mmCIF file of C-alpha atoms and ligand atoms in Angstrom:
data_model
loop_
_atom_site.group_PDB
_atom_site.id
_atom_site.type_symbol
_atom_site.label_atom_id
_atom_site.label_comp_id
_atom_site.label_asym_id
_atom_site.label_seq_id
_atom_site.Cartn_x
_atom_site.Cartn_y
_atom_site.Cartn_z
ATOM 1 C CA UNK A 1 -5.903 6.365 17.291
ATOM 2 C CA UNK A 2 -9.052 7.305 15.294
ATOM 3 C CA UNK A 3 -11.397 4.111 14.524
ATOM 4 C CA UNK A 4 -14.210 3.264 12.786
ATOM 5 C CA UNK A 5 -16.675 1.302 15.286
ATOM 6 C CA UNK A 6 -19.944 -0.273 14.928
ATOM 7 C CA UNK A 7 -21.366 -1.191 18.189
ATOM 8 C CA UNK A 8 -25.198 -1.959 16.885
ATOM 9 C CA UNK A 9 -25.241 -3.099 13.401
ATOM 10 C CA UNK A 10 -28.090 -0.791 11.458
ATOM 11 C CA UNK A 11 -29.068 0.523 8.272
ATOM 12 C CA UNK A 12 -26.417 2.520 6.532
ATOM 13 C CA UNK A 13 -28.907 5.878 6.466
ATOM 14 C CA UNK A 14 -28.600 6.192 9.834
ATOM 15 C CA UNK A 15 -24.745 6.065 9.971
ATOM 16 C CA UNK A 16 -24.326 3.362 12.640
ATOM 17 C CA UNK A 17 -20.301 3.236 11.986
ATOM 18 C CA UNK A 18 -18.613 5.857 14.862
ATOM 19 C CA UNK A 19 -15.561 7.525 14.438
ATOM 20 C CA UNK A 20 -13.785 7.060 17.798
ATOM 21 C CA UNK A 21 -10.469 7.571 19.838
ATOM 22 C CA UNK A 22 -9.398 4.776 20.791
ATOM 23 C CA UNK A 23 -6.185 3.341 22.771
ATOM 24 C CA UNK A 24 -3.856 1.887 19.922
ATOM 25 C CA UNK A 25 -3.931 -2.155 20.326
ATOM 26 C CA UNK A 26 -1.162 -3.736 21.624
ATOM 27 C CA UNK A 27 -0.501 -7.076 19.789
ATOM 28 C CA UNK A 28 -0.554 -10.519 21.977
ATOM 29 C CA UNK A 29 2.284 -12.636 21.273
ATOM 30 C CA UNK A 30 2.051 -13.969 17.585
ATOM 31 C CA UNK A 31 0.235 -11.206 16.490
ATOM 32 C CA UNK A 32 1.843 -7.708 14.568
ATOM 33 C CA UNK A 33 0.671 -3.868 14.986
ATOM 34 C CA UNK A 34 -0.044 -2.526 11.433
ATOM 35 C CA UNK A 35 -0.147 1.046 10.547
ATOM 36 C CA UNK A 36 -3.401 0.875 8.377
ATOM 37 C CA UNK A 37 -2.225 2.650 4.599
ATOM 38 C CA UNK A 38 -5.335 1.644 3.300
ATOM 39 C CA UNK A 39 -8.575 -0.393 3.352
ATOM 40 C CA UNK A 40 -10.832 -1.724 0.852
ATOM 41 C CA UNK A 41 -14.674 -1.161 1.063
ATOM 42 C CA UNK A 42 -16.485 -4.676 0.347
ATOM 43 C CA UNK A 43 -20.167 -5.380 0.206
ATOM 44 C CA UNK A 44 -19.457 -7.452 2.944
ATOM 45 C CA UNK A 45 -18.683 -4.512 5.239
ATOM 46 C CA UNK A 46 -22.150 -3.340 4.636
ATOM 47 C CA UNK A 47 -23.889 -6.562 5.272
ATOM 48 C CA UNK A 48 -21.728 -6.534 8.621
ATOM 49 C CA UNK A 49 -22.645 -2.589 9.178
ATOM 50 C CA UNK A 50 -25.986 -3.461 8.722
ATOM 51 C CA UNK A 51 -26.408 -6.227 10.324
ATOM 52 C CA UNK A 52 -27.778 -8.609 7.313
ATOM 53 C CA UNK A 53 -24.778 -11.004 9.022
ATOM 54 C CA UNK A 54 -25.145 -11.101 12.251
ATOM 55 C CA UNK A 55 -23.253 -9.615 15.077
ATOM 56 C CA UNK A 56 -20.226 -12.162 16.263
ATOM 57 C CA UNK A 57 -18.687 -9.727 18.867
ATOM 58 C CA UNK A 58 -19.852 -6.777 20.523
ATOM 59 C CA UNK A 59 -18.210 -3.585 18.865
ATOM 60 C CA UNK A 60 -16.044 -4.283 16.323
ATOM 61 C CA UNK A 61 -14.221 -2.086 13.509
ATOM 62 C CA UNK A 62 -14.386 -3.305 9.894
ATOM 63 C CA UNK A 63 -12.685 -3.439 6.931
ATOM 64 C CA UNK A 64 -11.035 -6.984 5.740
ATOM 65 C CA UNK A 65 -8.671 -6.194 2.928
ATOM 66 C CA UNK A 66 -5.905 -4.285 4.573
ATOM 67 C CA UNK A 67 -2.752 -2.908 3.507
ATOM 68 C CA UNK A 68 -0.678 -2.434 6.446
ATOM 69 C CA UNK A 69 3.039 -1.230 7.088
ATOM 70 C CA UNK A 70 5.135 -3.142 10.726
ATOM 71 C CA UNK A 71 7.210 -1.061 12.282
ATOM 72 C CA UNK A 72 9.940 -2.530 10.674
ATOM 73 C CA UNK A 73 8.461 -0.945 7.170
ATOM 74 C CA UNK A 74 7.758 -3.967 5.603
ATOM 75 C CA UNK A 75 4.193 -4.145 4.222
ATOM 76 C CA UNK A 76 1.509 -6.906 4.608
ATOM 77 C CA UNK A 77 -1.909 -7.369 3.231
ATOM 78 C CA UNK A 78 -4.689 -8.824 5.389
ATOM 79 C CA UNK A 79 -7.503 -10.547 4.186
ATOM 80 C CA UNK A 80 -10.964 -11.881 5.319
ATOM 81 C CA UNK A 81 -9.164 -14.827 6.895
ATOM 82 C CA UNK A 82 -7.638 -13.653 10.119
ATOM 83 C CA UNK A 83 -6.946 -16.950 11.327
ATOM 84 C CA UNK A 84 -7.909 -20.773 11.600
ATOM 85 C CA UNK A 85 -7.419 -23.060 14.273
ATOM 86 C CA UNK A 86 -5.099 -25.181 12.574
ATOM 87 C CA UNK A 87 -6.162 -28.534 14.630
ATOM 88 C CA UNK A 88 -9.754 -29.149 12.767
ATOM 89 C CA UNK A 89 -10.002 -31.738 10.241
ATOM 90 C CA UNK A 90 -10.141 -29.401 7.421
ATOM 91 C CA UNK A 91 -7.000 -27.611 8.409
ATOM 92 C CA UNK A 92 -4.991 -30.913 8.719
ATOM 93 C CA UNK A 93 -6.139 -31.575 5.651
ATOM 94 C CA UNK A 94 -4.752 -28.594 4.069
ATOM 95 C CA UNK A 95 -8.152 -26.901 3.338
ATOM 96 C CA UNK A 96 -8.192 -23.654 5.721
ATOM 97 C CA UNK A 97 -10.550 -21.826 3.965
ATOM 98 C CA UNK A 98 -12.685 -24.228 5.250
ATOM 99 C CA UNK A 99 -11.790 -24.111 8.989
ATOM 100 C CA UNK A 100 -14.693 -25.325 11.652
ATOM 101 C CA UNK A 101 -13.251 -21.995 13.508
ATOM 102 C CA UNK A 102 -12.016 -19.508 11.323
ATOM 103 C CA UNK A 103 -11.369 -15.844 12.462
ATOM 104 C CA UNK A 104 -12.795 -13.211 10.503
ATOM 105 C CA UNK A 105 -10.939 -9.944 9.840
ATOM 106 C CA UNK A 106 -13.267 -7.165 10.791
ATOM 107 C CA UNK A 107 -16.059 -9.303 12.039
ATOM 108 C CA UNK A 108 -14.919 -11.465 14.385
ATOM 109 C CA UNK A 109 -12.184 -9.337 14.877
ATOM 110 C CA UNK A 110 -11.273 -6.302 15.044
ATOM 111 C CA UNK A 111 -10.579 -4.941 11.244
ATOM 112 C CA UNK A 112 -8.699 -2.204 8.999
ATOM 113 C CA UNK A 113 -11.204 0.679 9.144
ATOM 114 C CA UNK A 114 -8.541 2.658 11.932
ATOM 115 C CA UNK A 115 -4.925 4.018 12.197
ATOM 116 C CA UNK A 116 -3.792 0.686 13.453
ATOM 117 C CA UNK A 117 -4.863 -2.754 13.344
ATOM 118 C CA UNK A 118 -3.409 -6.025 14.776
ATOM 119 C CA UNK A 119 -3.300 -9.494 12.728
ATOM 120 C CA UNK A 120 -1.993 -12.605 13.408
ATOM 121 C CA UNK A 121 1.804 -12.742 12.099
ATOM 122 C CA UNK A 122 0.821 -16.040 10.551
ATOM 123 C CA UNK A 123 -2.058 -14.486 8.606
ATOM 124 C CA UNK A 124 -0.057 -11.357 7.602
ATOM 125 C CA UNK A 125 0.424 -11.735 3.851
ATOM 126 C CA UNK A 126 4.025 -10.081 2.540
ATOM 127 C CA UNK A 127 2.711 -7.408 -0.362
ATOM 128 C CA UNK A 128 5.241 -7.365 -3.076
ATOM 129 C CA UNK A 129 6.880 -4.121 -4.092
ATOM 130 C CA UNK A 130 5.083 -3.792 -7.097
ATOM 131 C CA UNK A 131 1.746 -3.088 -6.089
ATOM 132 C CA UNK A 132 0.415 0.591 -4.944
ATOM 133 C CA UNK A 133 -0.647 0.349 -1.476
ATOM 134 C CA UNK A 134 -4.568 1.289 -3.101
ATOM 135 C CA UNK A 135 -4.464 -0.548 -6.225
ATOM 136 C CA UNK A 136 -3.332 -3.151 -3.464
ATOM 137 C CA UNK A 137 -6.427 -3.494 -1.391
ATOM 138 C CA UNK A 138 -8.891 -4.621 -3.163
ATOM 139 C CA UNK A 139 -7.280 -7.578 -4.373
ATOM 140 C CA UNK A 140 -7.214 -8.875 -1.074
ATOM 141 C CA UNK A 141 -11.046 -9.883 -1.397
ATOM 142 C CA UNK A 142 -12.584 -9.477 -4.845
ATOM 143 C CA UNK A 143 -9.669 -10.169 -6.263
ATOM 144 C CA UNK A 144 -8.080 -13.428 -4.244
ATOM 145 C CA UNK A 145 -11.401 -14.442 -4.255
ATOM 146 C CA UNK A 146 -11.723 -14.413 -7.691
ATOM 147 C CA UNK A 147 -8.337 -16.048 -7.867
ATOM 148 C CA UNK A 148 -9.413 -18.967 -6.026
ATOM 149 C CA UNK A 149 -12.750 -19.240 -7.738
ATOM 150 C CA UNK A 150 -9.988 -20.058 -11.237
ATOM 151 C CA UNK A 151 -8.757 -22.444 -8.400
ATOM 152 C CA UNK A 152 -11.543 -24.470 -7.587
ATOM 153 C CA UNK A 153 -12.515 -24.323 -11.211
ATOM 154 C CA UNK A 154 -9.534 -26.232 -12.179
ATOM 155 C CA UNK A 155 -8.279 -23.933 -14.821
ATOM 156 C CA UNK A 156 -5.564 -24.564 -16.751
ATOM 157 C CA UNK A 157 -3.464 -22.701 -19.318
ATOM 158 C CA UNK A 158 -4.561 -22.434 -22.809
ATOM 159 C CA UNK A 159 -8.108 -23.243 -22.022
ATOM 160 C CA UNK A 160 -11.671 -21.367 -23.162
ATOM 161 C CA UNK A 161 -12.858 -20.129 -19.655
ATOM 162 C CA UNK A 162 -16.482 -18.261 -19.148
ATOM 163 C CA UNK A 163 -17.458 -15.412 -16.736
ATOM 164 C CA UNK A 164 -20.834 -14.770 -16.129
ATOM 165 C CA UNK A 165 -21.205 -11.835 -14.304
ATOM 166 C CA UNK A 166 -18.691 -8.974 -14.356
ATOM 167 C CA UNK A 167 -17.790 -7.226 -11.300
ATOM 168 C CA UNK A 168 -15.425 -6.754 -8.911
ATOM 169 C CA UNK A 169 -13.753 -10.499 -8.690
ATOM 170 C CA UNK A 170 -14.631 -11.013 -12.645
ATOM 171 C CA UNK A 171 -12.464 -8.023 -13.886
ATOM 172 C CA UNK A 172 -9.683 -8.741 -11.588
ATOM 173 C CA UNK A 173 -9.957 -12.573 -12.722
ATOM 174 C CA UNK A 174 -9.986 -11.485 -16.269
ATOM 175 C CA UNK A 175 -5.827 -10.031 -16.396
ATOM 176 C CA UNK A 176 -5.123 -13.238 -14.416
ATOM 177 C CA UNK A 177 -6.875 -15.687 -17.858
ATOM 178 C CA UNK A 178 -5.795 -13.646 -20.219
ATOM 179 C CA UNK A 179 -1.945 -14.336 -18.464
ATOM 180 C CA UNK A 180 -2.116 -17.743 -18.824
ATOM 181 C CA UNK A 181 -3.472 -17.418 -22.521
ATOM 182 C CA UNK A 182 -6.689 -18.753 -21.569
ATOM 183 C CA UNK A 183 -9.561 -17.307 -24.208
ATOM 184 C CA UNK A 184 -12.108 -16.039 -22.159
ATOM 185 C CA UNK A 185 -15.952 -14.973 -22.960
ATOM 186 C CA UNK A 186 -17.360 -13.207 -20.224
ATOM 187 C CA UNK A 187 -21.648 -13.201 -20.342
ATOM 188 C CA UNK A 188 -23.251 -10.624 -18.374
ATOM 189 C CA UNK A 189 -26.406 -7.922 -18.054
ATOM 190 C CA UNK A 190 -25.211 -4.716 -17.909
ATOM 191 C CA UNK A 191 -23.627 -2.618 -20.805
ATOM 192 C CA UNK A 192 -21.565 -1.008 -19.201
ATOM 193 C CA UNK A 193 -19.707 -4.078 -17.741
ATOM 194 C CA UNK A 194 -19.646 -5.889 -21.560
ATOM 195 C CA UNK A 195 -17.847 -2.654 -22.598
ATOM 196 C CA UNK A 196 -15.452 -3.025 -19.541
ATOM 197 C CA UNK A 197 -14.995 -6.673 -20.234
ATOM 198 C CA UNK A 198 -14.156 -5.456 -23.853
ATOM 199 C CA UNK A 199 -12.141 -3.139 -23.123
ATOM 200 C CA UNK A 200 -9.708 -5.978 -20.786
ATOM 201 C CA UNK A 201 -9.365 -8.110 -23.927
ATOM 202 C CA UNK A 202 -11.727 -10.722 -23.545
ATOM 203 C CA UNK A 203 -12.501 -12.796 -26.879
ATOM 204 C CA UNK A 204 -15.957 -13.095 -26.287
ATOM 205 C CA UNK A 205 -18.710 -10.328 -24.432
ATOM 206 C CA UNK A 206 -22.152 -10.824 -24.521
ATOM 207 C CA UNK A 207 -25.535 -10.873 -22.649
ATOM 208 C CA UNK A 208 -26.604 -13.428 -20.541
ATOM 209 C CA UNK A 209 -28.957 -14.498 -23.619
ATOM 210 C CA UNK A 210 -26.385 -14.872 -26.010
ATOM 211 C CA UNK A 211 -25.532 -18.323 -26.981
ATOM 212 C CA UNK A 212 -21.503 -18.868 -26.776
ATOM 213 C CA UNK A 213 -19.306 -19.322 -29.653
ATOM 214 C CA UNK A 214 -18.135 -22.260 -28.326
ATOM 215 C CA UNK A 215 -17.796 -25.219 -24.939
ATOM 216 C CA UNK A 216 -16.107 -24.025 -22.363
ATOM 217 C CA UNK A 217 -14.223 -25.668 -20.393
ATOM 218 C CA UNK A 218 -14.544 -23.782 -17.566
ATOM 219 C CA UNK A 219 -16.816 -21.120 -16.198
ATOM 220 C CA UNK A 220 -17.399 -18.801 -12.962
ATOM 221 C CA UNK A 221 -20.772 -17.556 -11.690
ATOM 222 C CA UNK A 222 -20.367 -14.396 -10.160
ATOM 223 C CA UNK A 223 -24.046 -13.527 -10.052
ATOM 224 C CA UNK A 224 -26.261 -15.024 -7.126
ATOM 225 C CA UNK A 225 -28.729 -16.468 -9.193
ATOM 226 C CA UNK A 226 -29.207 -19.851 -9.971
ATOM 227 C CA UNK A 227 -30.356 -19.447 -13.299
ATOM 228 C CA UNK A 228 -27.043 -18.128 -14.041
ATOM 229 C CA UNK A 229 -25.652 -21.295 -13.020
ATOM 230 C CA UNK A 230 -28.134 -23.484 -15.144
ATOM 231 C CA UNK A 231 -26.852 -21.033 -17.944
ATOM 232 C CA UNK A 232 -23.143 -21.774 -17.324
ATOM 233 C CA UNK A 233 -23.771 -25.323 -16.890
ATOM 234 C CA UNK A 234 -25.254 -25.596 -20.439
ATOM 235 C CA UNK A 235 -22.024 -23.475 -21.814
ATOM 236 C CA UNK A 236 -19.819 -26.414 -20.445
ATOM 237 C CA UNK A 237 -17.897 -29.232 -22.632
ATOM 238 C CA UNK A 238 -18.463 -32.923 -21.110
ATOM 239 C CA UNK A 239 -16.134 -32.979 -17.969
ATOM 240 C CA UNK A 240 -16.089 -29.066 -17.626
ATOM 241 C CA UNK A 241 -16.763 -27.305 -14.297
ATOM 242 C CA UNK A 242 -18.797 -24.437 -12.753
ATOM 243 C CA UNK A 243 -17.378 -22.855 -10.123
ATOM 244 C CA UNK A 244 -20.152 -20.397 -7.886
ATOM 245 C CA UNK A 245 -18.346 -17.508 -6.500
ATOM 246 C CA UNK A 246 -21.295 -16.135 -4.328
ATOM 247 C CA UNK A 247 -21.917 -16.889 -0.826
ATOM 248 C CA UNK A 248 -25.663 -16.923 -1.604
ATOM 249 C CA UNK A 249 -27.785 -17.835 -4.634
ATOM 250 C CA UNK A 250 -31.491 -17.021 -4.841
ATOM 251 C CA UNK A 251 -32.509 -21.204 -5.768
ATOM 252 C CA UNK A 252 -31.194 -23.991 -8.007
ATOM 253 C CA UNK A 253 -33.916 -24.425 -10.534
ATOM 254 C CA UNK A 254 -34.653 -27.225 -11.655
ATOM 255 C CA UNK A 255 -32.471 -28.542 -14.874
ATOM 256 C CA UNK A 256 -32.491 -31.976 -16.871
ATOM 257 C CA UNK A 257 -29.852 -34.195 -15.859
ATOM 258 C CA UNK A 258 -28.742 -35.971 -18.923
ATOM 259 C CA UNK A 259 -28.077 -33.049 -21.512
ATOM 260 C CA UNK A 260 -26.707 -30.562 -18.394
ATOM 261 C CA UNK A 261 -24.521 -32.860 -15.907
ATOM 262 C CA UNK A 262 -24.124 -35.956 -17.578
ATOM 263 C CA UNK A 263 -20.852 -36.326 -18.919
ATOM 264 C CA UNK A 264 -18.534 -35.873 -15.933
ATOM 265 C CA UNK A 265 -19.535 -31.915 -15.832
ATOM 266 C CA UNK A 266 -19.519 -30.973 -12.332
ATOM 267 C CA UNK A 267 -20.963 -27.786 -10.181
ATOM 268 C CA UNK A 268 -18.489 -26.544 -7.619
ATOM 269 C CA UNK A 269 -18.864 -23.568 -4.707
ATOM 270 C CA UNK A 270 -16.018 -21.574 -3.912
ATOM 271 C CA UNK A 271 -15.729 -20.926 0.100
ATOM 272 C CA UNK A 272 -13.252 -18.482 1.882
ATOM 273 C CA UNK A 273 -9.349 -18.372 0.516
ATOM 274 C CA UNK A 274 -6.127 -19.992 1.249
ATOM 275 C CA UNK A 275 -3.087 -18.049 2.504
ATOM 276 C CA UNK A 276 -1.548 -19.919 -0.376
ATOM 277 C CA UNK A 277 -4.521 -18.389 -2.612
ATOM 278 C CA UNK A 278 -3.723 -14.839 -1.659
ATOM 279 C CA UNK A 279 0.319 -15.230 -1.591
ATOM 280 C CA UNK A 280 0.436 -16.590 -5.069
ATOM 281 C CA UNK A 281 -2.213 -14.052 -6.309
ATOM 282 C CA UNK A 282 -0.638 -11.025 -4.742
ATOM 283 C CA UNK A 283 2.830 -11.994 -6.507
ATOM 284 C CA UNK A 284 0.498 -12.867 -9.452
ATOM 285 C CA UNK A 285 -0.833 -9.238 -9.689
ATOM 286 C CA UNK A 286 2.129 -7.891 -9.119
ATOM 287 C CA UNK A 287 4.493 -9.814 -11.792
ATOM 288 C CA UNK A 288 1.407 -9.165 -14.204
ATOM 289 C CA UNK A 289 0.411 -5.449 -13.444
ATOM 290 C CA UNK A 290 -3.138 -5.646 -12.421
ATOM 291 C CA UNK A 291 -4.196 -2.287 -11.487
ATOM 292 C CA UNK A 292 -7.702 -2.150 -10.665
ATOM 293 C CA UNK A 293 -9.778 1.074 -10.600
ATOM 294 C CA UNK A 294 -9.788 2.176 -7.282
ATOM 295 C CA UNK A 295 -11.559 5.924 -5.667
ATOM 296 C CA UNK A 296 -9.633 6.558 -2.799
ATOM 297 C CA UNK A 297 -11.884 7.977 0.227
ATOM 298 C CA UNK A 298 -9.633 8.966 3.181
ATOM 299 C CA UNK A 299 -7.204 6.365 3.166
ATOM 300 C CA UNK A 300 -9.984 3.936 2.203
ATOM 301 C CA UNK A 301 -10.067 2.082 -1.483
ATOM 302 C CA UNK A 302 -13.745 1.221 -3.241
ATOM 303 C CA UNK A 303 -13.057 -0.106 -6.303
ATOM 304 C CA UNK A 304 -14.670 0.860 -9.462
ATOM 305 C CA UNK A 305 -15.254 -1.704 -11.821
HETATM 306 ZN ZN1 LIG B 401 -14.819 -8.619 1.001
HETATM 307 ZN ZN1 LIG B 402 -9.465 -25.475 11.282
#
């Protein structure tokens, strides 16, 4: 089978991903071959291309959000969770995505950039019918993720949620509010995402400047700057909650304690998903009709928010 392999992580100008033949894997017991339909393309790929995370493995093919057929036709989505070890304390508690020993799809282990990849059965995700195999992959990282971030953010129907920041995970979040008749104001820099955020029916769009209409109860950073989250924090109703989805943020500045966090408002991170995160989202997207923007390269989907 053809394969995408990085064997020494480098900057993306000097193409360090090599197309290879390579022997089709043959799956260990508890694991399932998947013919690779598609891939998504996350930033994440190029911080593991380029080595800005560090090598785990020797070579290793990327690509974590696969959609993949068995051989028995049925299709299954893999995401950036390849597995857990299911004995840590986190995992007996329930809480995977926080595993001591997670494996990582296309880091760790091999991932969907290739004709074939193997997963863990376990960790195979059943895709429902409803959902294009492209329009698929991407929501099994931006858009779980963003799915969890609601999660962790403790959002319920009905309520006035913020988004600051609108890319990838935001606009896939923003179907998923607007579903559960949430009224949503989405803050955020660029122009070209307020008309985007516009133009998925959210109630509210403005800069990061603008003051908001109104408390939220909830809200989700999507930007890695800690500013953001000072701004988000203000937004918030006694007893609301931030949730950060970003795996880094520049700093926390400074902010004053009694008019920002006093009153029960609490600042949350969001870390990794759930199996349960990405079943209930896929059937989610599919009963709801998300269909995110997608350019199809090859076989490969880089979504175009
Ligand atoms: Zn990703
Ligand atoms: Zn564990």
């Amino acid at each position: 089978m053809k394969a995408a392999v990085l064997a020494h992580p480098a900057s993306i100008a000097s193409r360090p991903l090599e197309i290879c033949d390579t022997p089709i894997p043959t799956p260990a017991p508890g694991k399932i071959l998947l013919r690779v339909r598609a891939c998504g393309v996350c930033r994440t790929d190029l911080h593991i291309v380029e080595g800005e995370l560090k090598p785990l493995c020797g070579r290793v093919v990327p690509g974590h959000q696969i959609v993949g057929e068995a051989q028995d036709g049925s299709r299954f989505g893999v995401t950036w969770m390849g597995g857990v070890d299911g004995t840590c304390e986190y995992c007996r508690r329930g809480e995977e995505n926080l595993c001591d020993s997670p494996v990582f799809t296309g880091y760790t282990v091999d991932g969907g950039y290739a004709e074939f990849a193997v997963a863990r059965a376990d960790f195979a995700i059943p895709l429902p019918a409803g959902l294009d195999d492209l329009e698929a992959a991407p929501l099994l990282c931006a858009g779980v993720i963003g799915f969890r971030s609601l999660r962790v953010a403790g959002v319920q129907r009905g309520e006035r949620v913020g988004l600051f920041g609108f890319g990838a995970s935001a606009h896939l979040a923003l179907p998923v509010l607007r579903a559960w008749g949430c009224h949503v104001s989405v803050s955020t820099r660029g122009a070209s995402h307020r008309n985007l955020a516009q133009t998925l029916g959210a109630d509210w769009v403005g800069s990061e400047r603008d003051r908001l209409p109104h408390p939220l109860d909830r809200a989700i950073t999507f930007a890695p700057s800690g500013d953001v989250v000072v701004a988000a924090l203000a937004s918030l109703r006694k007893g609301g909650v931030v949730a950060i989805n970003a795996v880094h943020l520049d700093r926390i500045p400074e902010f004053d304690y009694d008019s920002l966090l006093w009153g029960e408002r609490q600042i949350r991170s969001v870390a990794n998903v759930t199996r349960a995160d990405a079943r209930d989202f896929l059937q989610l997207a599919s009963e709801i009709g998300i269909r995110p923007k997608v350019t199809a390269i090859d076989g490969a989907a880089v979504l175009r928010p």
